[in-house]
Amino acid sequence: MRDTLQQFQKLATALLQDEATHPVADFIPADTLYDALDLSLQKEGISEEVFEEALQELVFKTPRTATSAFFNQLFGGRNEKAVLGELLAVLLNNSMYTYKAAGPQIGVEKVVLRKVCELLDWDAQSDGTLAPGGSMTNYMAMVMARDAVDSATPYQGIQKKMTVYTSSESHYSIPKNAAFSGIGRDQVRYVPTNDFGQMNADALAALVSEDIAKGFTPIMVNATAGTTVLGAFDAIPPLRAICDEHKMWLHVDGAYCGSVMFSDTYKHLIKGVSQVDSFSFNAHKMIGTPLSCSIIVVKDKKHLYNSFSNDASYLYQTDHDEFNLGKTSLQCGRRNDALKFWTLWKSVGTNGLQNIVDHQFYLADVAREYIRNNEDYTLYSYEESISICFNYKNIPARVLCTALYEQEALLVGYGSFRTEEFIRLVTINAQNEKEDILHFFQTLEQFVEQHQSLLAEPANS
Ligand SMILES: *Cc1c(COP(=O)(O)O)cnc(C)c1O
C-alpha cells in the first residue's frame, strides 16, 4: 500500500502543478476518445511503468472541475479539509448500515444530521440520512409523502390517483421520481412562476383544487431553494398554508442552495423551512465537498422508518437500531459520505461554513456589478442568487459556450428562462476571488475578439 500511496502522491502533485498553468484540460471530441486515449482492457496485465503512464494520461485529459476556469455545473473547487475526509473514507471503506461495520463513523453521520436538524430548529423527533445525490434525496421525500398519505402503499402498492406539485423551474428529478414511485410523470403539475422564477402560490392553490375536483389525491408540494437556472428560492410560508389545508407533504429541494441555512446573512431566503416536512441539500454544491454529499432531513423520523425500514415499525425499535443506519436508508451497503462534511465542519466550524456561503454571494455581486457596468452585456438575473445569467454582444449563448469549451478557454454552461437563452455563470467555487471572476469576463471578451469567424457560424449541431 505504501508504494500505491506514493504513486497517488506523485500523480496528484503532477496534476496540481499542471492545473496551475492549464486550468482547462485538452479538449477531446467524444467521437475520437478511443483514438486519443488507450482505455482498452486486455487479457494480460501490463508493466507498472506502462500502467503509470496510462493513468497519468487519463488523469491529465480529464475535465478539471477544481480550477478557476470551471463554471459549468453547480459544483467546483477543491475543499482541502473535505478532500482529506473523502480520502480517509475510501481508505477505511466502511459500510454505513450497521454500527458493527462502521463504529464511530455512525456517530460522525449522526452528529452531522443532528446538527443540521438543530440549525433548522427541529427537535429530537427529527432525523435524516444521506443518499447518492439530490435526485435520490428528492426521491426519498416523494416516497415518504406517498406513504404518509396512505400507510398501506408500501404493502399494497398505490391505490389512489396521486398528484405532486413543483414549479416549472424545478429540477428534472421530480418527474423522474414520480415515474419511479408509481405516481407517474403525468401526475406532476408544473406550477407557473413569477418573473423571478419563484413558484406562484395562487396558481398552486388553483391547480390543487382542480385536481381534487377531478378525483385526484394531491400528496406533495416540492419547493425549490435555488432553482437550477436562475437560482431562485420559492417562498415557503404560502406553500405551507396550502399544504396544511389539504394535508399535503411539503418538501424543500435545496440541492443547489439549501446550504444558505448555514449563513445568518442568507438564511432568510429559506424562511419558514422549520415548518416543512422534509428538506434536502447537497453539501457537494455550495459547501464544496467532493461529490457526492447529499443530505435529507425529516421533521418526524417515523416517516423514514415507515418508508425505508424493511423490518419492525418505528415503535418497536430498540436503542441499538438508532445506530443501525441501514434502517432508514435507501440503500443496503452505503459509502461514508458524511465524513468529508464532518472533517470540514469540524475544522472550520459553523462560522466557516457561513463564510463559504457568504463568499459565493459576494462573488455573485462582483459579477453582476461588472455586467451592469458594461454595456456589451445583458443581465437576466437578480440579487441574492449565485447564478448570474447574461449574454454578451448578443452572441447566442450556446454558440459561445460551445466554442469556449472546444477551444479550451472556459467551461461555462447556458440555460433559459421563458423566451431568453443565456450564459449561466455560477459563483459556487468559494476558492475563487474577485480577480478570478473578473478574469472570467476578460477571458470571454478576449476570446470573442479572437474568434469572430468561429462565432459567426451557426450553432453546431
Ligand atoms: C443538482 C440538483 C439536483 C440533483 O442533485 P444531484 O446530486 O445532481 O442528483 C436536484 N435539485 C436541484 C435544484 C439541483 O440543483
Short mmCIF file of C-alpha atoms and ligand atoms in Angstrom, two decimals:
data_model
loop_
_atom_site.label_atom_id
_atom_site.label_comp_id
_atom_site.label_asym_id
_atom_site.label_seq_id
_atom_site.Cartn_x
_atom_site.Cartn_y
_atom_site.Cartn_z
CA MET A 1 0.00 0.00 0.00
CA ARG A 2 2.87 2.36 0.71
CA ASP A 3 4.00 2.27 -2.92
CA THR A 4 0.47 2.90 -4.07
CA LEU A 5 0.16 5.91 -1.81
CA GLN A 6 3.41 7.23 -3.23
CA GLN A 7 2.06 6.68 -6.71
CA PHE A 8 -1.02 8.66 -5.74
CA GLN A 9 1.09 11.44 -4.27
CA LYS A 10 3.13 11.64 -7.46
CA LEU A 11 0.08 11.74 -9.72
CA ALA A 12 -1.72 14.25 -7.55
CA THR A 13 1.30 16.56 -7.37
CA ALA A 14 1.76 16.44 -11.14
CA LEU A 15 -1.91 17.21 -11.69
CA LEU A 16 -1.94 20.16 -9.29
CA GLN A 17 1.14 21.59 -10.97
CA ASP A 18 -0.36 21.24 -14.41
CA GLU A 19 -3.70 22.70 -13.32
CA ALA A 20 -1.93 25.86 -12.19
CA THR A 21 -0.91 26.66 -15.77
CA HIS A 22 -3.63 24.75 -17.68
CA PRO A 23 -6.92 25.29 -15.89
CA VAL A 24 -8.80 23.65 -18.78
CA ALA A 25 -7.87 20.12 -19.85
CA ASP A 26 -7.22 19.29 -23.52
CA PHE A 27 -10.47 19.01 -25.39
CA ILE A 28 -11.10 15.50 -26.76
CA PRO A 29 -14.14 15.30 -29.05
CA ALA A 30 -16.24 12.36 -27.84
CA ASP A 31 -16.11 10.62 -31.21
CA THR A 32 -12.29 10.50 -31.12
CA LEU A 33 -11.98 9.49 -27.46
CA TYR A 34 -10.86 5.90 -28.02
CA ASP A 35 -8.26 7.00 -30.55
CA ALA A 36 -6.93 9.74 -28.32
CA LEU A 37 -6.61 7.55 -25.22
CA ASP A 38 -5.92 3.84 -24.83
CA LEU A 39 -8.71 2.84 -22.47
CA SER A 40 -8.87 -0.76 -23.67
CA LEU A 41 -8.81 -3.71 -21.29
CA GLN A 42 -6.74 -6.76 -22.20
CA LYS A 43 -6.37 -10.33 -21.07
CA GLU A 44 -2.83 -9.81 -19.87
CA GLY A 45 -1.75 -7.25 -17.31
CA ILE A 46 0.76 -4.53 -18.14
CA SER A 47 4.03 -3.38 -16.60
CA GLU A 48 3.94 -0.93 -13.77
CA GLU A 49 5.59 1.67 -15.98
CA VAL A 50 3.03 1.47 -18.77
CA PHE A 51 0.27 1.38 -16.19
CA GLU A 52 1.51 4.57 -14.57
CA GLU A 53 1.77 6.31 -17.92
CA ALA A 54 -1.74 5.30 -18.89
CA LEU A 55 -3.03 6.56 -15.57
CA GLN A 56 -1.28 9.91 -15.84
CA GLU A 57 -2.56 10.36 -19.38
CA LEU A 58 -6.12 9.67 -18.24
CA VAL A 59 -5.88 11.96 -15.23
CA PHE A 60 -4.40 14.80 -17.28
CA LYS A 61 -7.04 14.61 -20.01
CA THR A 62 -9.97 14.63 -17.59
CA PRO A 63 -12.04 17.84 -17.28
CA ARG A 64 -10.73 19.99 -14.44
CA THR A 65 -13.52 20.90 -12.10
CA ALA A 66 -11.45 22.43 -9.33
CA THR A 67 -9.83 25.28 -11.26
CA SER A 68 -10.86 28.91 -11.71
CA ALA A 69 -11.95 28.18 -15.31
CA PHE A 70 -14.73 25.75 -14.40
CA PHE A 71 -18.18 27.31 -14.05
CA ASN A 72 -20.11 24.66 -15.88
CA GLN A 73 -22.17 22.96 -13.22
CA LEU A 74 -23.37 23.57 -9.73
CA PHE A 75 -20.17 22.42 -8.08
CA GLY A 76 -16.50 23.31 -8.26
CA GLY A 77 -13.32 23.90 -6.34
CA ARG A 78 -11.43 21.53 -4.14
CA ASN A 79 -12.01 21.95 -0.44
CA GLU A 80 -8.92 20.51 1.19
CA LYS A 81 -10.37 19.50 4.55
CA ALA A 82 -13.28 17.77 2.82
CA VAL A 83 -10.96 16.03 0.35
CA LEU A 84 -8.99 14.70 3.31
CA GLY A 85 -12.15 13.24 4.83
CA GLU A 86 -13.10 11.67 1.50
CA LEU A 87 -9.67 10.08 1.06
CA LEU A 88 -9.89 8.63 4.55
CA ALA A 89 -13.39 7.30 3.86
CA VAL A 90 -12.02 5.43 0.85
CA LEU A 91 -9.12 4.05 2.86
CA LEU A 92 -11.34 2.96 5.76
CA ASN A 93 -14.01 1.58 3.41
CA ASN A 94 -16.84 1.15 5.90
CA SER A 95 -20.42 0.50 5.03
CA MET A 96 -22.85 2.70 6.87
CA TYR A 97 -25.64 0.20 7.51
CA THR A 98 -24.61 -1.01 10.96
CA TYR A 99 -22.69 0.09 14.00
CA LYS A 100 -20.86 -3.19 13.82
CA ALA A 101 -19.45 -2.39 10.37
CA ALA A 102 -18.86 1.35 10.77
CA GLY A 103 -18.41 2.02 14.51
CA PRO A 104 -17.62 5.67 15.24
CA GLN A 105 -18.34 6.63 11.62
CA ILE A 106 -22.00 6.08 12.50
CA GLY A 107 -21.53 8.72 15.18
CA VAL A 108 -19.98 11.06 12.61
CA GLU A 109 -23.06 10.78 10.40
CA LYS A 110 -25.48 11.10 13.31
CA VAL A 111 -23.72 14.19 14.64
CA VAL A 112 -23.85 15.88 11.21
CA LEU A 113 -27.57 15.06 10.84
CA ARG A 114 -28.42 16.18 14.39
CA LYS A 115 -26.60 19.49 13.93
CA VAL A 116 -28.42 20.13 10.64
CA CYS A 117 -31.76 19.42 12.36
CA GLU A 118 -30.84 21.76 15.23
CA LEU A 119 -29.99 24.55 12.81
CA LEU A 120 -33.49 24.10 11.34
CA ASP A 121 -34.93 24.44 14.89
CA TRP A 122 -36.15 20.86 14.83
CA ASP A 123 -36.45 18.72 17.97
CA ALA A 124 -35.29 15.19 18.81
CA GLN A 125 -38.14 13.69 16.77
CA SER A 126 -36.34 14.79 13.58
CA ASP A 127 -33.70 12.78 11.80
CA GLY A 128 -32.20 12.24 8.38
CA THR A 129 -29.92 10.26 6.15
CA LEU A 130 -27.61 10.58 3.17
CA ALA A 131 -28.26 9.30 -0.33
CA PRO A 132 -26.23 9.32 -3.56
CA GLY A 133 -27.25 12.74 -4.83
CA GLY A 134 -30.01 15.31 -4.70
CA SER A 135 -32.15 13.39 -7.15
CA MET A 136 -32.19 10.49 -4.70
CA THR A 137 -32.90 12.61 -1.62
CA ASN A 138 -35.80 14.13 -3.57
CA TYR A 139 -36.90 10.61 -4.37
CA MET A 140 -36.89 9.68 -0.69
CA ALA A 141 -39.04 12.72 0.07
CA MET A 142 -41.57 11.73 -2.58
CA VAL A 143 -41.77 8.15 -1.29
CA MET A 144 -42.35 9.40 2.27
CA ALA A 145 -45.05 11.78 1.05
CA ARG A 146 -46.70 8.93 -0.84
CA ASP A 147 -46.64 6.61 2.18
CA ALA A 148 -47.72 9.33 4.62
CA VAL A 149 -50.99 9.83 2.78
CA ASP A 150 -51.73 6.10 2.75
CA SER A 151 -49.70 3.82 5.02
CA ALA A 152 -50.89 0.74 3.09
CA THR A 153 -48.98 1.84 -0.01
CA PRO A 154 -45.65 0.16 0.83
CA TYR A 155 -47.55 -3.12 1.12
CA GLN A 156 -50.37 -2.95 -1.42
CA GLY A 157 -48.94 -0.53 -3.92
CA ILE A 158 -50.58 2.72 -4.97
CA GLN A 159 -54.36 2.63 -4.74
CA LYS A 160 -55.14 6.31 -5.21
CA LYS A 161 -54.60 8.64 -8.14
CA MET A 162 -51.97 10.90 -6.57
CA THR A 163 -50.64 14.24 -7.79
CA VAL A 164 -47.47 16.20 -6.94
CA TYR A 165 -46.73 19.89 -7.50
CA THR A 166 -43.50 21.60 -8.37
CA SER A 167 -42.58 24.81 -10.17
CA SER A 168 -41.87 24.93 -13.88
CA GLU A 169 -38.30 25.93 -12.93
CA SER A 170 -37.68 22.93 -10.68
CA HIS A 171 -35.25 20.07 -11.22
CA TYR A 172 -35.96 17.24 -13.67
CA SER A 173 -35.61 14.65 -10.90
CA ILE A 174 -39.19 15.42 -9.84
CA PRO A 175 -40.92 13.85 -12.89
CA LYS A 176 -38.31 11.09 -12.93
CA ASN A 177 -39.06 10.29 -9.29
CA ALA A 178 -42.79 10.39 -9.98
CA ALA A 179 -42.16 7.64 -12.52
CA PHE A 180 -40.03 5.63 -10.05
CA SER A 181 -42.52 5.93 -7.21
CA GLY A 182 -45.54 4.77 -9.18
CA ILE A 183 -47.18 8.20 -9.06
CA GLY A 184 -46.47 8.74 -12.74
CA ARG A 185 -44.96 11.58 -14.74
CA ASP A 186 -48.39 12.63 -15.96
CA GLN A 187 -49.43 13.35 -12.38
CA VAL A 188 -46.75 16.01 -11.91
CA ARG A 189 -48.24 19.51 -12.06
CA TYR A 190 -45.90 22.30 -13.09
CA VAL A 191 -46.83 25.47 -11.27
CA PRO A 192 -46.04 28.70 -13.14
CA THR A 193 -43.53 31.12 -11.63
CA ASN A 194 -43.33 34.88 -11.23
CA ASP A 195 -40.73 36.99 -13.06
CA PHE A 196 -38.09 35.94 -10.51
CA GLY A 197 -38.61 32.23 -11.16
CA GLN A 198 -40.43 31.62 -7.85
CA MET A 199 -43.50 29.38 -7.60
CA ASN A 200 -46.78 31.25 -7.83
CA ALA A 201 -48.76 30.16 -4.74
CA ASP A 202 -52.14 31.28 -6.10
CA ALA A 203 -51.61 29.19 -9.20
CA LEU A 204 -50.65 26.27 -6.97
CA ALA A 205 -53.86 26.57 -4.93
CA ALA A 206 -55.93 26.65 -8.11
CA LEU A 207 -54.21 23.54 -9.53
CA VAL A 208 -54.74 21.63 -6.27
CA SER A 209 -58.45 22.48 -6.18
CA GLU A 210 -58.84 21.48 -9.79
CA ASP A 211 -57.25 18.11 -9.17
CA ILE A 212 -59.35 17.42 -6.08
CA ALA A 213 -62.48 18.18 -8.14
CA LYS A 214 -61.27 15.65 -10.70
CA GLY A 215 -60.84 12.94 -8.05
CA PHE A 216 -57.08 13.10 -7.58
CA THR A 217 -55.37 12.98 -4.19
CA PRO A 218 -52.74 15.77 -4.04
CA ILE A 219 -49.91 14.49 -1.85
CA MET A 220 -46.93 16.78 -2.06
CA VAL A 221 -45.54 20.17 -2.94
CA ASN A 222 -41.88 20.36 -3.89
CA ALA A 223 -40.45 23.81 -3.20
CA THR A 224 -37.04 24.65 -4.63
CA ALA A 225 -34.31 26.51 -2.74
CA GLY A 226 -32.10 27.55 -5.64
CA THR A 227 -33.65 26.69 -9.00
CA THR A 228 -31.27 25.11 -11.46
CA VAL A 229 -31.15 28.02 -13.90
CA LEU A 230 -31.91 31.25 -12.04
CA GLY A 231 -31.02 30.16 -8.51
CA ALA A 232 -34.45 31.30 -7.31
CA PHE A 233 -35.94 30.47 -3.91
CA ASP A 234 -39.63 29.57 -3.68
CA ALA A 235 -41.31 31.39 -0.77
CA ILE A 236 -42.12 28.69 1.78
CA PRO A 237 -44.87 30.13 4.08
CA PRO A 238 -47.64 30.42 1.42
CA LEU A 239 -46.90 26.87 0.29
CA ARG A 240 -47.08 25.65 3.90
CA ALA A 241 -50.55 27.15 4.24
CA ILE A 242 -51.79 25.35 1.13
CA CYS A 243 -50.21 22.07 2.24
CA ASP A 244 -51.86 22.37 5.68
CA GLU A 245 -55.23 22.98 4.13
CA HIS A 246 -55.02 19.84 2.02
CA LYS A 247 -52.85 17.66 4.31
CA MET A 248 -50.03 17.59 1.81
CA TRP A 249 -46.35 16.95 2.40
CA LEU A 250 -44.04 19.94 1.89
CA HIS A 251 -40.51 19.16 0.75
CA VAL A 252 -37.79 21.70 0.06
CA ASP A 253 -35.33 20.69 -2.64
CA GLY A 254 -32.30 22.66 -1.54
CA ALA A 255 -29.82 20.59 -3.55
CA TYR A 256 -28.33 23.71 -5.08
CA CYS A 257 -28.72 26.46 -2.46
CA GLY A 258 -30.22 24.89 0.66
CA SER A 259 -26.83 25.44 2.31
CA VAL A 260 -27.84 29.07 2.89
CA MET A 261 -29.08 27.54 6.16
CA PHE A 262 -25.51 27.93 7.43
CA SER A 263 -25.45 31.68 6.86
CA ASP A 264 -27.04 34.20 9.21
CA THR A 265 -26.92 36.65 6.31
CA TYR A 266 -28.72 34.49 3.74
CA LYS A 267 -30.86 32.01 5.67
CA HIS A 268 -33.82 34.39 5.27
CA LEU A 269 -34.00 33.00 1.71
CA ILE A 270 -35.43 29.80 3.18
CA LYS A 271 -37.58 31.49 5.81
CA GLY A 272 -40.21 29.06 7.05
CA VAL A 273 -38.05 26.00 6.50
CA SER A 274 -38.57 24.91 10.10
CA GLN A 275 -42.23 24.28 9.17
CA VAL A 276 -41.63 21.88 6.29
CA ASP A 277 -41.85 18.09 6.39
CA SER A 278 -38.53 17.38 4.72
CA PHE A 279 -35.54 19.34 3.49
CA SER A 280 -32.59 18.24 1.38
CA PHE A 281 -29.36 19.86 0.31
CA ASN A 282 -26.14 18.90 -1.43
CA ALA A 283 -23.03 19.70 0.56
CA HIS A 284 -21.17 18.92 -2.67
CA LYS A 285 -22.67 22.02 -4.27
CA MET A 286 -22.45 25.20 -2.14
CA ILE A 287 -20.33 23.77 0.64
CA GLY A 288 -17.80 22.38 -1.83
CA THR A 289 -17.21 18.85 -0.53
CA PRO A 290 -16.33 16.23 -3.15
CA LEU A 291 -19.27 14.52 -4.88
CA SER A 292 -21.49 13.27 -3.55
CA CYS A 293 -22.70 14.50 -0.20
CA SER A 294 -26.49 14.75 -0.20
CA ILE A 295 -28.45 15.08 2.98
CA ILE A 296 -32.16 14.77 3.64
CA VAL A 297 -33.73 15.54 6.99
CA VAL A 298 -37.32 14.95 8.08
CA LYS A 299 -39.16 16.68 10.83
CA ASP A 300 -40.68 13.40 12.07
CA LYS A 301 -38.38 10.43 11.77
CA LYS A 302 -41.24 7.93 11.84
CA HIS A 303 -41.65 8.57 8.10
CA LEU A 304 -38.08 7.46 7.43
CA TYR A 305 -38.78 4.17 9.21
CA ASN A 306 -42.22 3.71 7.66
CA SER A 307 -40.89 4.06 4.13
CA PHE A 308 -37.35 2.70 4.32
CA SER A 309 -37.17 0.14 7.13
CA ASN A 310 -37.98 -3.32 5.96
CA ASP A 311 -38.35 -4.55 9.49
CA ALA A 312 -40.31 -3.71 12.61
CA SER A 313 -42.23 -0.46 12.71
CA TYR A 314 -40.73 2.58 14.37
CA LEU A 315 -42.35 1.92 17.75
CA TYR A 316 -40.58 -1.36 18.20
CA GLN A 317 -37.09 -0.10 17.53
CA THR A 318 -34.50 -0.86 20.15
CA ASP A 319 -31.92 1.69 21.16
CA HIS A 320 -29.43 -0.24 19.16
CA ASP A 321 -31.32 0.39 15.94
CA GLU A 322 -30.68 4.08 16.47
CA PHE A 323 -27.12 3.23 15.49
CA ASN A 324 -28.02 0.85 12.68
CA LEU A 325 -28.48 3.45 9.97
CA GLY A 326 -29.49 0.87 7.36
CA LYS A 327 -32.94 1.03 8.92
CA THR A 328 -33.55 4.46 7.45
CA SER A 329 -31.57 4.44 4.23
CA LEU A 330 -32.37 3.94 0.58
CA GLN A 331 -29.52 1.50 0.13
CA CYS A 332 -28.09 -1.54 1.80
CA GLY A 333 -24.32 -1.15 1.51
CA ARG A 334 -23.66 2.58 1.64
CA ARG A 335 -20.46 4.56 1.36
CA ASN A 336 -19.43 7.01 4.02
CA ASP A 337 -20.43 10.37 2.55
CA ALA A 338 -20.73 12.06 5.94
CA LEU A 339 -17.05 12.01 6.88
CA LYS A 340 -15.91 14.59 4.30
CA PHE A 341 -18.56 17.03 5.51
CA TRP A 342 -17.65 16.35 9.13
CA THR A 343 -13.89 16.88 8.60
CA LEU A 344 -14.64 20.24 7.00
CA TRP A 345 -17.24 21.28 9.58
CA LYS A 346 -15.08 20.14 12.50
CA SER A 347 -12.16 22.15 11.15
CA VAL A 348 -13.83 25.45 10.20
CA GLY A 349 -16.88 25.40 12.46
CA THR A 350 -20.36 26.56 11.51
CA ASN A 351 -18.93 30.06 11.09
CA GLY A 352 -16.55 28.68 8.49
CA LEU A 353 -19.48 27.18 6.58
CA GLN A 354 -21.21 30.56 6.73
CA ASN A 355 -18.09 32.19 5.25
CA ILE A 356 -18.12 29.74 2.35
CA VAL A 357 -21.75 30.56 1.56
CA ASP A 358 -21.37 34.32 2.03
CA HIS A 359 -18.31 34.42 -0.20
CA GLN A 360 -20.28 32.90 -3.09
CA PHE A 361 -22.88 35.66 -2.82
CA TYR A 362 -20.07 38.22 -2.69
CA LEU A 363 -18.58 36.79 -5.90
CA ALA A 364 -22.04 36.90 -7.47
CA ASP A 365 -22.29 40.59 -6.55
CA VAL A 366 -18.91 41.19 -8.19
CA ALA A 367 -20.12 39.50 -11.37
CA ARG A 368 -23.43 41.35 -11.51
CA GLU A 369 -21.72 44.68 -10.92
CA TYR A 370 -19.28 44.02 -13.72
CA ILE A 371 -22.09 43.14 -16.11
CA ARG A 372 -24.17 46.16 -15.14
CA ASN A 373 -21.25 48.49 -15.76
CA ASN A 374 -20.50 47.13 -19.20
CA GLU A 375 -22.95 47.84 -21.98
CA ASP A 376 -21.85 44.90 -24.13
CA TYR A 377 -23.61 42.65 -21.62
CA THR A 378 -27.28 41.98 -20.90
CA LEU A 379 -28.12 40.78 -17.37
CA TYR A 380 -31.11 38.48 -16.81
CA SER A 381 -30.79 37.57 -13.15
CA TYR A 382 -31.27 39.49 -9.96
CA GLU A 383 -29.85 39.99 -6.45
CA GLU A 384 -29.42 37.16 -3.93
CA SER A 385 -28.66 34.46 -6.44
CA ILE A 386 -25.32 32.84 -7.18
CA SER A 387 -26.40 32.07 -10.76
CA ILE A 388 -25.54 35.05 -12.93
CA CYS A 389 -27.36 34.87 -16.24
CA PHE A 390 -26.22 37.12 -19.08
CA ASN A 391 -25.50 37.46 -22.77
CA TYR A 392 -22.52 39.14 -24.40
CA LYS A 393 -22.82 41.22 -27.57
CA ASN A 394 -25.96 39.29 -28.49
CA ILE A 395 -23.93 36.20 -29.37
CA PRO A 396 -26.18 33.14 -28.98
CA ALA A 397 -25.27 31.64 -25.59
CA ARG A 398 -24.98 28.06 -26.80
CA VAL A 399 -22.63 29.06 -29.64
CA LEU A 400 -20.35 30.97 -27.31
CA CYS A 401 -20.34 28.32 -24.54
CA THR A 402 -19.57 25.51 -27.01
CA ALA A 403 -16.74 27.48 -28.64
CA LEU A 404 -15.24 28.33 -25.23
CA TYR A 405 -15.25 24.62 -24.38
CA GLU A 406 -13.87 23.34 -27.66
CA GLN A 407 -11.12 25.96 -27.73
CA GLU A 408 -10.18 25.12 -24.11
CA ALA A 409 -10.80 28.62 -22.80
CA LEU A 410 -13.53 28.22 -20.16
CA LEU A 411 -16.14 25.70 -19.07
CA VAL A 412 -19.42 27.51 -18.60
CA GLY A 413 -22.98 26.47 -19.41
CA TYR A 414 -26.14 28.07 -20.70
CA GLY A 415 -29.75 27.93 -19.66
CA SER A 416 -33.05 29.54 -20.41
CA PHE A 417 -35.94 31.21 -18.67
CA ARG A 418 -39.15 31.84 -20.59
CA THR A 419 -38.07 33.04 -24.04
CA GLU A 420 -34.48 34.01 -23.25
CA GLU A 421 -31.44 31.77 -23.56
CA PHE A 422 -28.30 33.00 -21.78
CA ILE A 423 -24.95 32.07 -20.32
CA ARG A 424 -25.18 30.96 -16.71
CA LEU A 425 -22.14 31.78 -14.61
CA VAL A 426 -22.26 30.12 -11.18
CA THR A 427 -20.09 31.51 -8.40
CA ILE A 428 -20.20 28.23 -6.49
CA ASN A 429 -16.45 27.78 -6.14
CA ALA A 430 -15.72 29.57 -2.88
CA GLN A 431 -11.99 29.31 -3.53
CA ASN A 432 -12.32 31.87 -6.29
CA GLU A 433 -11.57 35.50 -5.56
CA LYS A 434 -12.83 38.72 -7.10
CA GLU A 435 -9.89 38.61 -9.55
CA ASP A 436 -10.94 35.16 -10.77
CA ILE A 437 -14.41 36.42 -11.61
CA LEU A 438 -13.03 39.49 -13.40
CA HIS A 439 -10.61 37.19 -15.20
CA PHE A 440 -13.56 35.10 -16.38
CA PHE A 441 -15.00 38.14 -18.15
CA GLN A 442 -11.62 39.18 -19.58
CA THR A 443 -11.08 35.68 -20.94
CA LEU A 444 -14.52 35.68 -22.50
CA GLU A 445 -14.04 39.10 -24.09
CA GLN A 446 -10.59 38.27 -25.48
CA PHE A 447 -11.94 35.01 -26.80
CA VAL A 448 -14.74 36.74 -28.67
CA GLU A 449 -12.24 39.23 -30.06
CA GLN A 450 -10.00 36.44 -31.36
CA HIS A 451 -12.66 34.07 -32.66
CA GLN A 452 -15.03 36.29 -34.60
CA SER A 453 -15.27 33.89 -37.53
CA LEU A 454 -15.96 30.88 -35.32
CA LEU A 455 -18.76 32.65 -33.55
CA ALA A 456 -20.36 33.80 -36.76
CA GLU A 457 -21.03 30.19 -37.75
CA PRO A 458 -24.41 28.67 -36.99
CA ALA A 459 -24.79 26.74 -33.70
CA ASN A 460 -23.08 23.39 -34.01
CA SER A 461 -25.45 20.54 -34.46
C1 LIG B 1 -28.35 19.43 -8.57
C2 LIG B 1 -29.77 19.47 -8.24
C3 LIG B 1 -30.50 18.29 -8.02
C4 LIG B 1 -29.89 16.93 -8.25
O1 LIG B 1 -28.84 16.66 -7.41
P1 LIG B 1 -27.80 15.51 -7.85
O2 LIG B 1 -26.91 15.41 -6.67
O3 LIG B 1 -27.13 16.00 -9.08
O4 LIG B 1 -28.60 14.28 -8.11
C5 LIG B 1 -31.80 18.38 -7.62
N1 LIG B 1 -32.39 19.58 -7.47
C6 LIG B 1 -31.75 20.74 -7.71
C7 LIG B 1 -32.46 22.03 -7.51
C8 LIG B 1 -30.42 20.72 -8.11
O5 LIG B 1 -29.78 21.87 -8.35
#
